[in-house]
Tab-separated table of C-alpha atoms in Angstrom:
chain	number	residue	atom	x	y	z
A	21	UNK	CA	0.000	0.000	0.000
A	22	UNK	CA	1.394	3.381	-0.978
A	23	UNK	CA	-0.457	6.636	-1.350
A	24	UNK	CA	-3.806	7.413	0.186
A	25	UNK	CA	-6.733	5.983	-1.843
A	26	UNK	CA	-8.700	8.367	-4.011
A	27	UNK	CA	-11.840	7.649	-1.959
A	28	UNK	CA	-10.479	9.614	1.015
A	29	UNK	CA	-9.612	13.284	1.236
A	30	UNK	CA	-6.082	13.755	2.586
A	31	UNK	CA	-6.859	17.145	4.124
A	32	UNK	CA	-9.883	15.720	5.918
A	33	UNK	CA	-7.781	12.820	7.108
A	34	UNK	CA	-5.093	15.102	8.544
A	35	UNK	CA	-7.772	17.149	10.292
A	36	UNK	CA	-9.334	14.007	11.750
A	37	UNK	CA	-5.947	12.852	13.027
A	38	UNK	CA	-5.419	16.233	14.716
A	39	UNK	CA	-8.852	16.053	16.336
A	40	UNK	CA	-8.260	12.567	17.720
A	41	UNK	CA	-4.825	13.294	19.155
A	42	UNK	CA	-5.800	16.712	20.503
A	43	UNK	CA	-8.443	14.806	22.465
A	44	UNK	CA	-5.855	12.287	23.682
A	45	UNK	CA	-3.773	15.241	24.910
A	46	UNK	CA	-6.715	16.886	26.672
A	47	UNK	CA	-8.516	13.784	27.976
A	48	UNK	CA	-6.056	10.880	28.192
A	49	UNK	CA	-8.364	8.793	30.391
A	50	UNK	CA	-11.161	8.857	27.791
A	51	UNK	CA	-12.051	5.846	25.687
A	52	UNK	CA	-10.399	5.593	22.265
A	53	UNK	CA	-10.118	2.993	19.492
A	54	UNK	CA	-6.648	2.222	20.852
A	55	UNK	CA	-5.008	1.784	24.247
A	56	UNK	CA	-3.162	4.591	26.027
A	57	UNK	CA	-1.017	5.052	29.107
A	58	UNK	CA	1.939	3.682	31.027
A	59	UNK	CA	0.251	0.492	32.261
A	60	UNK	CA	-0.583	-0.494	28.682
A	61	UNK	CA	2.981	0.320	27.588
A	62	UNK	CA	4.483	-1.852	30.303
A	63	UNK	CA	2.057	-4.788	30.188
A	64	UNK	CA	1.406	-5.040	26.452
A	65	UNK	CA	4.537	-3.565	24.862
A	66	UNK	CA	7.326	-4.522	27.242
A	67	UNK	CA	8.416	-1.083	28.424
A	68	UNK	CA	10.282	-1.052	31.716
A	69	UNK	CA	7.726	-0.043	34.335
A	70	UNK	CA	10.336	1.570	36.600
A	71	UNK	CA	11.686	3.676	33.737
A	72	UNK	CA	8.168	4.867	32.936
A	73	UNK	CA	7.442	5.650	36.587
A	74	UNK	CA	10.487	7.930	36.587
A	75	UNK	CA	9.032	10.024	33.752
A	76	UNK	CA	6.471	12.819	34.197
A	77	UNK	CA	2.886	11.596	34.009
A	78	UNK	CA	2.066	14.304	31.478
A	79	UNK	CA	3.834	12.215	28.831
A	80	UNK	CA	3.200	8.639	30.001
A	81	UNK	CA	-0.566	9.076	30.500
A	82	UNK	CA	-0.921	10.196	26.868
A	83	UNK	CA	1.251	7.508	25.296
A	84	UNK	CA	-0.593	5.814	22.419
A	85	UNK	CA	2.064	3.839	20.535
A	86	UNK	CA	1.594	0.345	19.172
A	87	UNK	CA	5.120	-1.062	19.536
A	88	UNK	CA	8.304	-0.486	21.492
A	89	UNK	CA	10.960	0.890	19.126
A	90	UNK	CA	13.470	1.345	21.940
A	91	UNK	CA	13.688	-2.473	22.233
A	92	UNK	CA	14.874	-2.797	18.645
A	93	UNK	CA	18.465	-1.733	19.195
A	94	UNK	CA	20.872	0.473	21.101
A	95	UNK	CA	20.436	4.213	21.417
A	96	UNK	CA	24.059	5.425	21.202
A	97	UNK	CA	25.389	7.725	23.907
A	98	UNK	CA	26.172	11.073	22.309
A	99	UNK	CA	24.014	10.283	19.277
A	100	UNK	CA	21.250	12.204	17.533
A	101	UNK	CA	17.776	10.639	17.705
A	102	UNK	CA	14.680	11.841	15.883
A	103	UNK	CA	11.272	10.828	17.248
A	104	UNK	CA	9.061	10.994	14.191
A	105	UNK	CA	5.623	12.156	15.415
A	106	UNK	CA	6.675	12.135	19.054
A	107	UNK	CA	3.231	12.762	20.559
A	108	UNK	CA	3.421	13.597	24.256
A	109	UNK	CA	7.078	12.589	24.368
A	110	UNK	CA	7.399	9.298	26.254
A	111	UNK	CA	9.731	7.632	23.731
A	112	UNK	CA	11.426	10.998	23.191
A	113	UNK	CA	12.377	11.374	26.858
A	114	UNK	CA	13.504	7.759	27.165
A	115	UNK	CA	15.772	8.383	24.180
A	116	UNK	CA	16.996	11.663	25.718
A	117	UNK	CA	18.107	9.814	28.829
A	118	UNK	CA	19.830	7.182	26.675
A	119	UNK	CA	21.852	9.645	24.548
A	120	UNK	CA	23.176	11.391	27.659
A	121	UNK	CA	24.338	14.991	28.053
A	122	UNK	CA	26.444	14.925	24.874
A	123	UNK	CA	23.572	13.661	22.730
A	124	UNK	CA	20.540	15.325	21.227
A	125	UNK	CA	16.958	14.282	20.589
A	126	UNK	CA	14.574	15.917	18.144
A	127	UNK	CA	10.821	15.597	18.413
A	128	UNK	CA	8.512	16.405	15.507
A	129	UNK	CA	4.723	16.335	15.803
A	130	UNK	CA	1.694	17.711	13.981
A	131	UNK	CA	-0.552	18.228	17.027
A	132	UNK	CA	-0.079	21.415	19.107
A	133	UNK	CA	-1.502	19.982	22.346
A	134	UNK	CA	0.757	16.929	22.137
A	135	UNK	CA	3.816	19.136	21.555
A	136	UNK	CA	2.850	21.210	24.595
A	137	UNK	CA	2.671	18.026	26.705
A	138	UNK	CA	6.058	16.861	25.416
A	139	UNK	CA	7.673	20.201	26.209
A	140	UNK	CA	6.154	20.289	29.695
A	141	UNK	CA	7.371	16.731	30.340
A	142	UNK	CA	10.891	17.560	29.134
A	143	UNK	CA	11.015	20.561	31.455
A	144	UNK	CA	9.800	18.512	34.424
A	145	UNK	CA	12.359	15.793	33.659
A	146	UNK	CA	15.225	18.297	33.389
A	147	UNK	CA	16.001	17.271	29.808
A	148	UNK	CA	15.429	20.497	27.898
A	149	UNK	CA	19.172	20.975	27.366
A	150	UNK	CA	19.372	17.963	25.044
A	151	UNK	CA	16.003	18.275	23.288
A	152	UNK	CA	14.472	20.103	20.324
A	153	UNK	CA	10.760	20.072	19.524
A	154	UNK	CA	9.290	21.150	16.183
A	155	UNK	CA	5.959	21.328	14.412
A	156	UNK	CA	6.104	19.204	11.302
A	157	UNK	CA	4.380	16.763	8.991
A	158	UNK	CA	5.189	13.264	7.797
A	159	UNK	CA	5.958	14.512	4.301
A	160	UNK	CA	8.189	17.482	5.180
A	161	UNK	CA	10.323	16.918	8.273
A	162	UNK	CA	12.012	20.110	9.573
A	163	UNK	CA	15.325	18.282	9.965
A	164	UNK	CA	18.585	18.584	7.998
A	165	UNK	CA	19.723	15.978	5.492
A	166	UNK	CA	21.830	13.092	6.850
A	167	UNK	CA	21.784	14.470	10.404
A	168	UNK	CA	20.166	11.669	12.432
A	169	UNK	CA	21.726	8.470	13.810
A	170	UNK	CA	18.496	6.753	14.882
A	171	UNK	CA	14.953	7.556	13.772
A	172	UNK	CA	12.248	6.166	16.038
A	173	UNK	CA	8.576	6.129	15.131
A	174	UNK	CA	5.702	4.521	17.009
A	175	UNK	CA	2.255	4.008	15.521
A	176	UNK	CA	2.661	6.747	12.938
A	177	UNK	CA	3.337	5.342	9.478
A	178	UNK	CA	-0.190	3.919	9.434
A	179	UNK	CA	-1.533	7.493	9.751
A	180	UNK	CA	0.369	8.803	6.720
A	181	UNK	CA	-1.620	9.337	3.498
A	182	UNK	CA	1.505	9.117	1.314
A	183	UNK	CA	3.756	6.422	2.710
A	184	UNK	CA	6.422	6.502	-0.037
A	185	UNK	CA	6.837	10.235	0.595
A	186	UNK	CA	7.096	9.597	4.343
A	187	UNK	CA	9.777	6.979	3.771
A	188	UNK	CA	11.716	9.286	1.443
A	189	UNK	CA	11.890	11.781	4.310
A	190	UNK	CA	13.063	9.059	6.701
A	191	UNK	CA	15.853	8.158	4.290
A	192	UNK	CA	16.750	11.807	3.699
A	193	UNK	CA	17.323	12.677	7.366
A	194	UNK	CA	19.172	9.477	8.335
A	195	UNK	CA	22.945	9.441	8.139
A	196	UNK	CA	24.565	6.661	6.086
A	197	UNK	CA	24.645	3.708	8.458
A	198	UNK	CA	21.813	5.211	10.509
A	199	UNK	CA	18.899	3.039	11.574
A	200	UNK	CA	15.115	3.096	11.597
A	201	UNK	CA	13.497	1.755	14.773
A	202	UNK	CA	9.855	1.512	13.744
A	203	UNK	CA	6.768	0.581	15.723
A	204	UNK	CA	3.825	0.161	13.342
A	205	UNK	CA	0.364	-1.336	13.003
A	206	UNK	CA	0.172	-4.482	10.891
A	207	UNK	CA	-2.899	-6.351	9.663
A	208	UNK	CA	-3.161	-9.979	8.603
A	209	UNK	CA	-4.877	-9.213	5.281
A	210	UNK	CA	-5.452	-6.298	2.959
A	211	UNK	CA	-8.408	-4.122	3.948
A	212	UNK	CA	-11.477	-3.629	1.773
A	213	UNK	CA	-11.783	-0.362	-0.137
A	214	UNK	CA	-14.563	0.850	2.168
A	215	UNK	CA	-12.223	0.582	5.167
A	216	UNK	CA	-9.377	2.258	3.277
A	217	UNK	CA	-11.726	5.150	2.557
A	218	UNK	CA	-12.862	5.663	6.164
A	219	UNK	CA	-11.100	8.639	7.816
A	220	UNK	CA	-12.197	7.518	11.291
A	221	UNK	CA	-10.508	4.144	10.780
A	222	UNK	CA	-7.361	5.895	9.534
A	223	UNK	CA	-7.269	8.074	12.640
A	224	UNK	CA	-7.776	4.925	14.729
A	225	UNK	CA	-4.550	3.521	13.164
A	226	UNK	CA	-6.299	0.792	11.146
A	227	UNK	CA	-7.448	2.330	7.838
A	228	UNK	CA	-3.880	3.028	6.751
A	229	UNK	CA	-2.272	-0.116	8.172
A	230	UNK	CA	-0.353	-2.571	5.973
A	231	UNK	CA	0.395	-6.260	6.004
A	232	UNK	CA	3.894	-7.151	7.167
A	233	UNK	CA	4.888	-8.034	3.609
A	234	UNK	CA	3.655	-4.695	2.242
A	235	UNK	CA	5.379	-2.790	5.042
A	236	UNK	CA	8.713	-4.505	4.418
A	237	UNK	CA	8.355	-3.907	0.671
A	238	UNK	CA	7.705	-0.207	1.308
A	239	UNK	CA	10.877	-0.026	3.393
A	240	UNK	CA	12.916	-1.856	0.755
A	241	UNK	CA	11.555	0.367	-2.020
A	242	UNK	CA	12.711	3.433	-0.072
A	243	UNK	CA	16.329	2.265	-0.255
A	244	UNK	CA	16.717	1.123	3.335
A	245	UNK	CA	18.276	-2.292	3.792
A	246	UNK	CA	17.933	-5.355	6.034
A	247	UNK	CA	14.320	-4.580	6.920
A	248	UNK	CA	12.927	-7.171	9.314
A	249	UNK	CA	10.152	-7.618	11.836
A	250	UNK	CA	11.779	-8.043	15.259
A	251	UNK	CA	8.781	-8.425	17.551
A	252	UNK	CA	4.986	-8.481	17.529
A	253	UNK	CA	2.527	-7.077	20.083
A	254	UNK	CA	-1.201	-7.579	20.696
A	255	UNK	CA	-1.746	-3.826	20.789
A	256	UNK	CA	-5.498	-3.845	20.105
A	257	UNK	CA	-6.793	-6.658	22.309
A	258	UNK	CA	-9.855	-5.399	24.183
A	259	UNK	CA	-10.225	-2.209	22.122
A	260	UNK	CA	-13.143	-1.054	19.963
A	261	UNK	CA	-11.086	-2.064	16.930
A	262	UNK	CA	-10.855	-5.621	18.283
A	263	UNK	CA	-14.581	-5.731	18.888
A	264	UNK	CA	-15.454	-4.146	15.529
A	265	UNK	CA	-13.425	-6.609	13.445
A	266	UNK	CA	-13.892	-9.638	15.718
A	267	UNK	CA	-12.356	-12.683	13.968
A	268	UNK	CA	-12.433	-10.882	10.603
A	269	UNK	CA	-9.195	-8.919	10.862
A	270	UNK	CA	-6.173	-9.249	13.122
A	271	UNK	CA	-4.583	-5.873	13.797
A	272	UNK	CA	-1.433	-5.843	15.912
A	273	UNK	CA	1.796	-3.954	16.526
A	274	UNK	CA	5.207	-4.778	15.094
A	275	UNK	CA	8.750	-3.623	15.745
A	276	UNK	CA	10.679	-3.235	12.489
A	277	UNK	CA	14.398	-2.542	12.039
A	278	UNK	CA	16.087	-1.237	8.878
A	279	UNK	CA	19.374	0.493	8.044
A	280	UNK	CA	20.379	3.217	5.614
A	281	UNK	CA	23.305	1.904	3.557
A	282	UNK	CA	26.672	3.614	3.414
A	283	UNK	CA	27.462	5.258	0.100
A	284	UNK	CA	29.195	2.934	-2.312
A	285	UNK	CA	32.699	4.103	-3.172
A	286	UNK	CA	33.115	5.069	-6.823
A	287	UNK	CA	35.242	2.855	-8.983
A	288	UNK	CA	38.363	4.319	-10.569
């Protein structure tokens, strides 16, 4: 699956996504089509409960990822990490602690209320000195070419109307040898056109989800190498999505790792 189907308006989709995640920021204890919060992250996705307890609640209560990209590989001390659509900043702050005082983390997010939560959490955690936070979209990241060691993303690619364009931006900002640590929604079969055209299902992370094979092909087509699924998570068990598609569609979270190749030396 590549670009958004013609049956859905991309502008309406982006607006719907903003509405949903503004509500998550304002009312994190409300009911959504997906799970939220630190308990879900620890019990379903394998986050370290003690590490989450040490973070400000303003970020952990609003967490709504579907995987655990920080389990995919090492976050290098002194490195540069980009959290692609960082939301309220839980993964962002965990990465900030991992890079240490000589490192830097960059958060990019579309939703103003989520960015405000991430900034407040960074201030409370004393991590503002190693953090940048920017407004930005999937298709136009406000980050310099070849400037990022690790790009983490959690439950975001499934929200993007134009996935090839998103992946071209991922490749652009990664340094040669840099890595993608991706948490994404996967489905066990291709969705019907009516589901692909439903903006509410897109905002709920399902309408734009791909099969594992399609996701890995998208990554390979972008030019990244060694793409592989590292881990799977039952991210939607007990949600409205689970009840809606009962036994007709299996939606779940995956951790995916891929690497940007080093430039090939020219032959004399």
